[in-house]
CSV table of C-alpha atoms in Angstrom, one decimal:
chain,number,residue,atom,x,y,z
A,1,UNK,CA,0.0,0.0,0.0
A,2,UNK,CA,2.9,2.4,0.9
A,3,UNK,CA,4.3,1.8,-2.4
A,4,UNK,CA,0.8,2.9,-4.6
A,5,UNK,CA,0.5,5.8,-2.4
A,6,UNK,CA,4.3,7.1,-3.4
A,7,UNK,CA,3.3,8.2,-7.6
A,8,UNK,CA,0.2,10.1,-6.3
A,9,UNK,CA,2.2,12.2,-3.7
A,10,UNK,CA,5.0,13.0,-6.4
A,11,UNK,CA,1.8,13.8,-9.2
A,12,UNK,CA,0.8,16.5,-6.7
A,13,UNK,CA,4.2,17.8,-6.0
A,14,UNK,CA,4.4,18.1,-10.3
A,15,UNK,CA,1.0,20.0,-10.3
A,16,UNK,CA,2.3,22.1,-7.6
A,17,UNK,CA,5.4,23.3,-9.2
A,18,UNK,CA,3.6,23.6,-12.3
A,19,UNK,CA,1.3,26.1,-10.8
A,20,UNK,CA,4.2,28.3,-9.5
A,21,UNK,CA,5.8,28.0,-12.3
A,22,UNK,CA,2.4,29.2,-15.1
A,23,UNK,CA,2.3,33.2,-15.6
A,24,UNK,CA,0.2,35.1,-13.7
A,25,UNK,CA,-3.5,35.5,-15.5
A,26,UNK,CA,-3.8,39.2,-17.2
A,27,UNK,CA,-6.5,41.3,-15.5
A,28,UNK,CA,-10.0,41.5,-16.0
A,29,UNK,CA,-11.0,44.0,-19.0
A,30,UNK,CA,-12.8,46.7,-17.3
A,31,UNK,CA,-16.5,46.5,-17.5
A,32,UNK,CA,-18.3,49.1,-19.4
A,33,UNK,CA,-20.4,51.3,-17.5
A,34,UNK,CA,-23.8,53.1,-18.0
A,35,UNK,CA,-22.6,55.6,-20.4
A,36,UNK,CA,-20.7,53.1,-22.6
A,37,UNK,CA,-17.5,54.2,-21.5
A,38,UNK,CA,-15.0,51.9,-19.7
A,39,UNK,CA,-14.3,52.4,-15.7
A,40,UNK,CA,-10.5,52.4,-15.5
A,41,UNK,CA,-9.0,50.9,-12.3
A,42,UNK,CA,-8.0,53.2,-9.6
A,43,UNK,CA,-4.6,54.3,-9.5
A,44,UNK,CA,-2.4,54.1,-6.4
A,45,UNK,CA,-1.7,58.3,-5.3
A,46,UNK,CA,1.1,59.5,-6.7
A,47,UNK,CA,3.5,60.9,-4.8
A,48,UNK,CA,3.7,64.6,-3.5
A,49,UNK,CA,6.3,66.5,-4.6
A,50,UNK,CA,7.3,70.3,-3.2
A,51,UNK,CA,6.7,72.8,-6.2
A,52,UNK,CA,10.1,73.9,-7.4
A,53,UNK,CA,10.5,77.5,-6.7
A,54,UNK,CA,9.6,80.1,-9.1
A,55,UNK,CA,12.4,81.2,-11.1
A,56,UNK,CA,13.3,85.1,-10.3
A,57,UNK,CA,11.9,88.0,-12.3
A,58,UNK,CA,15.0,90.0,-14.2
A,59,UNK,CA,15.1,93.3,-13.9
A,60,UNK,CA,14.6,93.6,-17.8
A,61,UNK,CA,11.0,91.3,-17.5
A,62,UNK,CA,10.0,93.9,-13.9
A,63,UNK,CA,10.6,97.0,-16.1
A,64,UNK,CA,8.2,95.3,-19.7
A,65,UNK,CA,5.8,94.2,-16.6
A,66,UNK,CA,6.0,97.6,-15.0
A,67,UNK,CA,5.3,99.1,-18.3
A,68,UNK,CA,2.5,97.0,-19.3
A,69,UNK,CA,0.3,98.0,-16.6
A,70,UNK,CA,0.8,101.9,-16.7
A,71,UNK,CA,-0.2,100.9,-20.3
A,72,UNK,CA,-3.8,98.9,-19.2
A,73,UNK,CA,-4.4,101.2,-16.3
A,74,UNK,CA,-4.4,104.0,-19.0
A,75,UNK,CA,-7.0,102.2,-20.8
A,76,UNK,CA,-8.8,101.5,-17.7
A,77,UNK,CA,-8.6,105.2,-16.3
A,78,UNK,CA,-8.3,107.5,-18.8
A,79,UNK,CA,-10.3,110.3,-16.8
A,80,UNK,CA,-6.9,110.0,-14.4
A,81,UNK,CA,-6.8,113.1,-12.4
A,82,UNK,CA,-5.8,115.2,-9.2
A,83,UNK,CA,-9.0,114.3,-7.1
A,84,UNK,CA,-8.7,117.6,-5.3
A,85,UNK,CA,-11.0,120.4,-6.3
A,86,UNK,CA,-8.6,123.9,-7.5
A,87,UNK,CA,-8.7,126.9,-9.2
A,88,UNK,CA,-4.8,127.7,-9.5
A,89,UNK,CA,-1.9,127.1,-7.8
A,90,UNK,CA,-2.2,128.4,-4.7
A,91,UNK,CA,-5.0,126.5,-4.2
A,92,UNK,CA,-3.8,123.2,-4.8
A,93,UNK,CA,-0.8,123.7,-2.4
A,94,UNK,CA,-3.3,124.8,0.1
A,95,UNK,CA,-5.6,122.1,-0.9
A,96,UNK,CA,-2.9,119.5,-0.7
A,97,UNK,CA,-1.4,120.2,2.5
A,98,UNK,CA,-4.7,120.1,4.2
A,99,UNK,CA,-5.3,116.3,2.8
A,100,UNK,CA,-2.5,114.8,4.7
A,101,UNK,CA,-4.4,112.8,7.1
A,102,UNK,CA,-7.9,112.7,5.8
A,103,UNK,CA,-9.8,112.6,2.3
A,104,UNK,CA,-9.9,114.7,-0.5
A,105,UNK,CA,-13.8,114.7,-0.3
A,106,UNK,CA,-13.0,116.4,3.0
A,107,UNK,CA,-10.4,118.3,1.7
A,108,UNK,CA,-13.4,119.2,-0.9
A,109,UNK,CA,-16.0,120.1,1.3
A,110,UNK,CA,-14.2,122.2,3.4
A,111,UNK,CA,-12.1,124.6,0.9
A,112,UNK,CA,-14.9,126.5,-0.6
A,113,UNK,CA,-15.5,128.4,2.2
A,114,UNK,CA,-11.5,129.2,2.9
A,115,UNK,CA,-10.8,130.3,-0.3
A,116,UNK,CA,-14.3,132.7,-0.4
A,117,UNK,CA,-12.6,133.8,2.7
A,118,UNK,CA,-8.9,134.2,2.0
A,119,UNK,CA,-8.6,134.0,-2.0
A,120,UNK,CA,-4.7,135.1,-2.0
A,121,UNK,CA,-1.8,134.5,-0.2
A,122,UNK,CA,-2.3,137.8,1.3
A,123,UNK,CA,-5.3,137.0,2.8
A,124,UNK,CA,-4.6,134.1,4.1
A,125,UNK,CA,-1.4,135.2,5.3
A,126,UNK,CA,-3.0,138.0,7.8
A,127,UNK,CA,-5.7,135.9,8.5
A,128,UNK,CA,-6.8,135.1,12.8
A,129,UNK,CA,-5.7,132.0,13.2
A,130,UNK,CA,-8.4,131.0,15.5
A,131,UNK,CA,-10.9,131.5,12.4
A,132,UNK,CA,-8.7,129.5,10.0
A,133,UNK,CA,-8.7,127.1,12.5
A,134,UNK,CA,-12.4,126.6,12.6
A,135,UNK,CA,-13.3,127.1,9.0
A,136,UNK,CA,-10.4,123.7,8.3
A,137,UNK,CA,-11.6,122.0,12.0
A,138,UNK,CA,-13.4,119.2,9.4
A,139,UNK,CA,-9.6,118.1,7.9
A,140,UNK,CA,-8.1,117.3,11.6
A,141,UNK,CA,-5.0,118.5,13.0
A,142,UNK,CA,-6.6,121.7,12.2
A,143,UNK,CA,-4.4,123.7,14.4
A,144,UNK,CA,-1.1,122.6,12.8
A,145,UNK,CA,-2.6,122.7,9.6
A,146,UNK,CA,-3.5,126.4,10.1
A,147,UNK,CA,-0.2,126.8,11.4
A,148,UNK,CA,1.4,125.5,7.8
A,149,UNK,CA,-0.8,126.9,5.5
A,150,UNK,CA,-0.6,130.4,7.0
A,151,UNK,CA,3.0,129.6,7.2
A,152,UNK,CA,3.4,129.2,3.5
A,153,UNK,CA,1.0,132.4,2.6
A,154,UNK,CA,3.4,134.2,4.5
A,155,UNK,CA,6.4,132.8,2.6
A,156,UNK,CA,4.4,133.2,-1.0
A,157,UNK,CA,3.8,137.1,0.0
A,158,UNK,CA,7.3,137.8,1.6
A,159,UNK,CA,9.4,135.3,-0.5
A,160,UNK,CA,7.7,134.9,-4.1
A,161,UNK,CA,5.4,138.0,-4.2
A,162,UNK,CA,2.6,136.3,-4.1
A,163,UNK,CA,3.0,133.7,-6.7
A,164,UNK,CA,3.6,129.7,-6.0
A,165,UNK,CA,7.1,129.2,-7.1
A,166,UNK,CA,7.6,126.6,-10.1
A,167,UNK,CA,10.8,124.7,-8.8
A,168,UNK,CA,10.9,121.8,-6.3
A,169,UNK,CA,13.8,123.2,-4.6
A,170,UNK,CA,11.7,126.3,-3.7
A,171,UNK,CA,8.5,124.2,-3.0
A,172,UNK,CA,10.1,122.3,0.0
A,173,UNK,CA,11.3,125.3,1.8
A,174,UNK,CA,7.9,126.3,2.3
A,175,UNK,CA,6.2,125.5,5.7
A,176,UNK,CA,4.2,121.9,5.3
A,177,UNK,CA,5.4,121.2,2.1
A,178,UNK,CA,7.1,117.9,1.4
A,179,UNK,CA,8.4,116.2,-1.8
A,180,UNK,CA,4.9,114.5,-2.4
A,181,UNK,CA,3.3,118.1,-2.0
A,182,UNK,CA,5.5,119.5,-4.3
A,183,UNK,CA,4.9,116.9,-7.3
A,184,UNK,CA,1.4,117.1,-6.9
A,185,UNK,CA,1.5,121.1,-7.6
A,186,UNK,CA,4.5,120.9,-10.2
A,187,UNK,CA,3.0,117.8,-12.2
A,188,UNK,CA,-0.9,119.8,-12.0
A,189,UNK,CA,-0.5,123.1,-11.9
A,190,UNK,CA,2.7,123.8,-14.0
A,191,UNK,CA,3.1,120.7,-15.9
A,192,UNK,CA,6.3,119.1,-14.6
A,193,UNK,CA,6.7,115.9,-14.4
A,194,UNK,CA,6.9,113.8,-11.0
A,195,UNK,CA,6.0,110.7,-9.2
A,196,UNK,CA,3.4,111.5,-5.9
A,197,UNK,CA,4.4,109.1,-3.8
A,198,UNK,CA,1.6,108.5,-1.4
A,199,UNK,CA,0.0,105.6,0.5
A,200,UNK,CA,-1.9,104.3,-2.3
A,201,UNK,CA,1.4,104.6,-4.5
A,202,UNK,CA,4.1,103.1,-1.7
A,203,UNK,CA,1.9,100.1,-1.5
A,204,UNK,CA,0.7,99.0,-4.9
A,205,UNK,CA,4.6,99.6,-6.1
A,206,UNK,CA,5.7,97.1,-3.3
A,207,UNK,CA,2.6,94.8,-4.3
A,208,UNK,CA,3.4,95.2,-8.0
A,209,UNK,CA,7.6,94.3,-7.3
A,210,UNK,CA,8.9,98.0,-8.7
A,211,UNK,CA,10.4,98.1,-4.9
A,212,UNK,CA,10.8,96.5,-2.1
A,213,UNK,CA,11.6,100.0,0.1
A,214,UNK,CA,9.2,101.6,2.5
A,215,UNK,CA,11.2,104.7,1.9
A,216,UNK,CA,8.9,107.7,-0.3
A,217,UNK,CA,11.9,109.1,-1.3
A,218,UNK,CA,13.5,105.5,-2.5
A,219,UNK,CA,10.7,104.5,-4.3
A,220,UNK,CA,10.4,107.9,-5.7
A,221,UNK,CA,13.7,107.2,-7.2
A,222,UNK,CA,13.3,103.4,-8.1
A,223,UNK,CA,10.0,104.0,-9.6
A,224,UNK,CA,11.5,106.8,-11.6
A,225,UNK,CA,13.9,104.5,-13.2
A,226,UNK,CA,11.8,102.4,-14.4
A,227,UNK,CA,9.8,104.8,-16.5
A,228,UNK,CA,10.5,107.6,-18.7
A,229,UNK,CA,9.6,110.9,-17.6
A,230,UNK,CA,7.0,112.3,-19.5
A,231,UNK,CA,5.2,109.1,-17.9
A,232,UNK,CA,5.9,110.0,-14.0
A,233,UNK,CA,2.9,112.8,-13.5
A,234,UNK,CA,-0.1,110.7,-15.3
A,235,UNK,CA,1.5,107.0,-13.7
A,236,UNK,CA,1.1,108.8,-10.4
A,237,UNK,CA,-2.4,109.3,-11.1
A,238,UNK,CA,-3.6,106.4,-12.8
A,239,UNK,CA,-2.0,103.8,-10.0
A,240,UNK,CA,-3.6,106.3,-7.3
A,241,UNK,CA,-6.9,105.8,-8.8
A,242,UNK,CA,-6.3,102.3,-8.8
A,243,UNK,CA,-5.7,102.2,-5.0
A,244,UNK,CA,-7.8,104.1,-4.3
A,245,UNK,CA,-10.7,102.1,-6.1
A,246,UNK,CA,-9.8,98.4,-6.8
A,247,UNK,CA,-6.9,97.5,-5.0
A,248,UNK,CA,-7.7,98.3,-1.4
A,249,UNK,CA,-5.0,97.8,1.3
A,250,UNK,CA,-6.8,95.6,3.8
A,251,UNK,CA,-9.4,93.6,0.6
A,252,UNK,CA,-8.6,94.4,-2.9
A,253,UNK,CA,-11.0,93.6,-5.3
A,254,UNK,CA,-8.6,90.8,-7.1
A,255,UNK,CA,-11.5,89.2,-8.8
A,256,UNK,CA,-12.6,92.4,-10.3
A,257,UNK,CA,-8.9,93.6,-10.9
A,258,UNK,CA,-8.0,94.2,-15.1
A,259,UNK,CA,-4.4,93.6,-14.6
A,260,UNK,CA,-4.4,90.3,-12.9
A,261,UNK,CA,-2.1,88.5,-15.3
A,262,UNK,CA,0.5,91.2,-14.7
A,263,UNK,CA,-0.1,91.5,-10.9
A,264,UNK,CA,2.3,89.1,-8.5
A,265,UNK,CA,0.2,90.0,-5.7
A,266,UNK,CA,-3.4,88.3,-7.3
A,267,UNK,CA,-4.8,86.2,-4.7
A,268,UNK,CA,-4.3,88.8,-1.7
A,269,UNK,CA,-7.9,89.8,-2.0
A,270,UNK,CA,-11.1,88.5,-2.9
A,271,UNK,CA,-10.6,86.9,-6.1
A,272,UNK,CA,-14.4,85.3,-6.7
A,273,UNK,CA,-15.7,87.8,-9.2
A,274,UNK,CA,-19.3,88.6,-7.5
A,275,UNK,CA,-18.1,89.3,-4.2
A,276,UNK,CA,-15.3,91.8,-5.9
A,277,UNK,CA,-17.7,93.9,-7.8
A,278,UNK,CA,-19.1,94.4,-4.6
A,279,UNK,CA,-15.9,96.1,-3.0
A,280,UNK,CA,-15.7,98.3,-5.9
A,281,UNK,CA,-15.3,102.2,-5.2
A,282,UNK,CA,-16.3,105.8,-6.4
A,283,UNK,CA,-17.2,105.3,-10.4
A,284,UNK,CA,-16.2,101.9,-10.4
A,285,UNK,CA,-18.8,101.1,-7.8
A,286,UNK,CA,-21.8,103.2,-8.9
A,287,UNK,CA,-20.5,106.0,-6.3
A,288,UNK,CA,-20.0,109.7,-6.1
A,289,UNK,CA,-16.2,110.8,-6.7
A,290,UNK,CA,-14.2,112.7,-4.2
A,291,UNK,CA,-14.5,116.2,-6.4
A,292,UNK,CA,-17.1,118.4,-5.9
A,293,UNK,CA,-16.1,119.6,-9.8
A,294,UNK,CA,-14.8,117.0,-11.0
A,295,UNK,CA,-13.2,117.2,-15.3
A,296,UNK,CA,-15.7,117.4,-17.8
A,297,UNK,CA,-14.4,113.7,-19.1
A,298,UNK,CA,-15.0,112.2,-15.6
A,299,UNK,CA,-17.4,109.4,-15.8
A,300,UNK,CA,-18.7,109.6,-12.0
A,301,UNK,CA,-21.4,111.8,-10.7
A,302,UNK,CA,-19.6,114.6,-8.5
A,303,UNK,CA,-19.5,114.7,-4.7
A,304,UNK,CA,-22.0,116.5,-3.0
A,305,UNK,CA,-20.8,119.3,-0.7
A,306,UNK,CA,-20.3,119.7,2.7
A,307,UNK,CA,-23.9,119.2,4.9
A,308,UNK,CA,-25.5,122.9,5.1
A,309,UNK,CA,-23.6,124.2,2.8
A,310,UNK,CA,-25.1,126.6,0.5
A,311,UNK,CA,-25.2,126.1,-3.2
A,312,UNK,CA,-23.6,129.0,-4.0
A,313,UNK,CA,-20.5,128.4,-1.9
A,314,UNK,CA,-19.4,125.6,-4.0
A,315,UNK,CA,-16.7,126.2,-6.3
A,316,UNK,CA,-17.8,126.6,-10.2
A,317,UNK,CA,-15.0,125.0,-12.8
A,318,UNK,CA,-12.9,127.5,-14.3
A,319,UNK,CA,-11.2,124.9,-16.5
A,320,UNK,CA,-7.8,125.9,-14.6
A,321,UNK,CA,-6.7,122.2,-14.6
């Protein structure tokens, strides 16, 4: 018996190695689903890799990038302007010193009645301070506002008989008056061109990559390398106006914004395109500008004046800009 059981045991060893030795079966063919299409197995994940990091912008690519979007916001804002409400020089440098700290709608509401009041640097010069004081109280720090701006009247009528000098180096000497000051009255009121470097300005360069300095002055000077010169009065204004209505400092309107592709800062603020419309401002929004008289080629509907201010105390256009 032992010996008939030996050829089965080495028939099953055989069909053993046999088994090991056949090639595995191919898979199944996948079967088709509903839609006639074929279900493909699932895949095992794939492996996460860190993205490589971004290859640096050259200067030459910042400056064509730079470029571009003075070129779209000019599209975008051709009605670019100084949004404070003048006449002639000396009241823009008035009007200008008085915004540091607050609005130009402020600014706008409230000069009417100080220039009816004291129309030339005479006037305003020999002026009581305690009435300049109260007619500029809505601008804040109204007493060493009234301080600088009857400052300067006195320096205008003593210095530059009467007249607002043309030349930077004279604009600084005057009491309140800084380099942002003075390129807002050279590049408005006598056509020479300079960059206004103000919050709206220091923080979209940063945003955009022209700078990385919190400096006015050094941005003032990068920023002017990068563009020509004619450019630097009308850049000022158009990236202002872009501040100062799309991209906000605490929730631009990314998903709203027209120079996203050019923008290395898309993504800071709201990017879903409904809920950016809605953080739209002044013309761009449906709203009132800041100017009381705003250019004839402003698309916006003018700000109203100050409350209880009669109609006749509002300043009529003159076509001085």
């Amino acid at each position: 018996m032992a010996r008939k059981a030996a050829p089965a045991k080495k028939s099953a060893a055989k069909k053993a190695a046999a088994k090991k030795a056949a090639p595995a079966k191919k898979a199944a063919p996948a079967k088709p689903t509903a839609g006639g299409g074929a279900t493909k197995p699932a895949k095992p994940a794939a492996t996460v890799r860190p993205a490589k990091p971004a290859k640096p912008e050259s200067r030459l690519a910042m400056i064509r990038r730079a470029r571009r979007i003075n070129r779209e916001l000019a599209e975008v804002f051709p009605y670019a302007h100084p949004e404070l409400d003048f006449r002639n020089p000396f009241e823009l440098l008035v009007a200008t010193v008085l915004s540091a700290q607050t609005t130009d709608l402020r600014v706008n509401q409230t000069t009417p009645a100080l220039f009816a009041q004291y129309p030339t640097p005479e006037d305003l010069a020999a002026a009581v301070p305690e009435e300049v004081e109260e007619l500029i109280r809505p601008t804040g720090f109204f007493r060493a506002k009234t301080k600088s701006i009857m400052g300067l009247a006195a320096a205008l009528r003593d210095d530059h008989g009467g007249e607002v000098p043309g030349r930077l180096e004279d604009l600084v000497k005057l009491p309140g008056v800084g380099r942002k000051t003075a390129f807002v009255v050279l590049g408005n009121a006598f056509g020479v061109p300079g960059i206004t470097v103000d919050t709206h300005f220091m923080r979209l360069a940063r945003r955009w990559r022209w700078t990385e300095s919190d400096d006015p002055v050094k941005i003032e000077a990068e920023v002017a390398e990068i563009f020509p010169k004619s450019d630097w009065t009308m850049l000022s204004h158009r990236v202002i106006f872009h501040g100062r209505r799309i991209c906000h400092a605490r929730k631009p309107a990314c998903g709203a914004c027209p120079i996203t592709a050019l923008c290395p800062a898309y993504g800071e603020g709201e990017t879903d395109p409904e809920k950016a419309r809605k953080l739209l401002k002044y013309e761009k929004g449906g709203y009132p500008g800041q100017r009381l008289n705003p250019p004839a080629d402003y698309p916006g509907r003018p700000a109203p004046p100050a409350p209880g201010v009669a109609p006749g105390a509002v300043q009529t256009p003159s076509g001085a800009e």
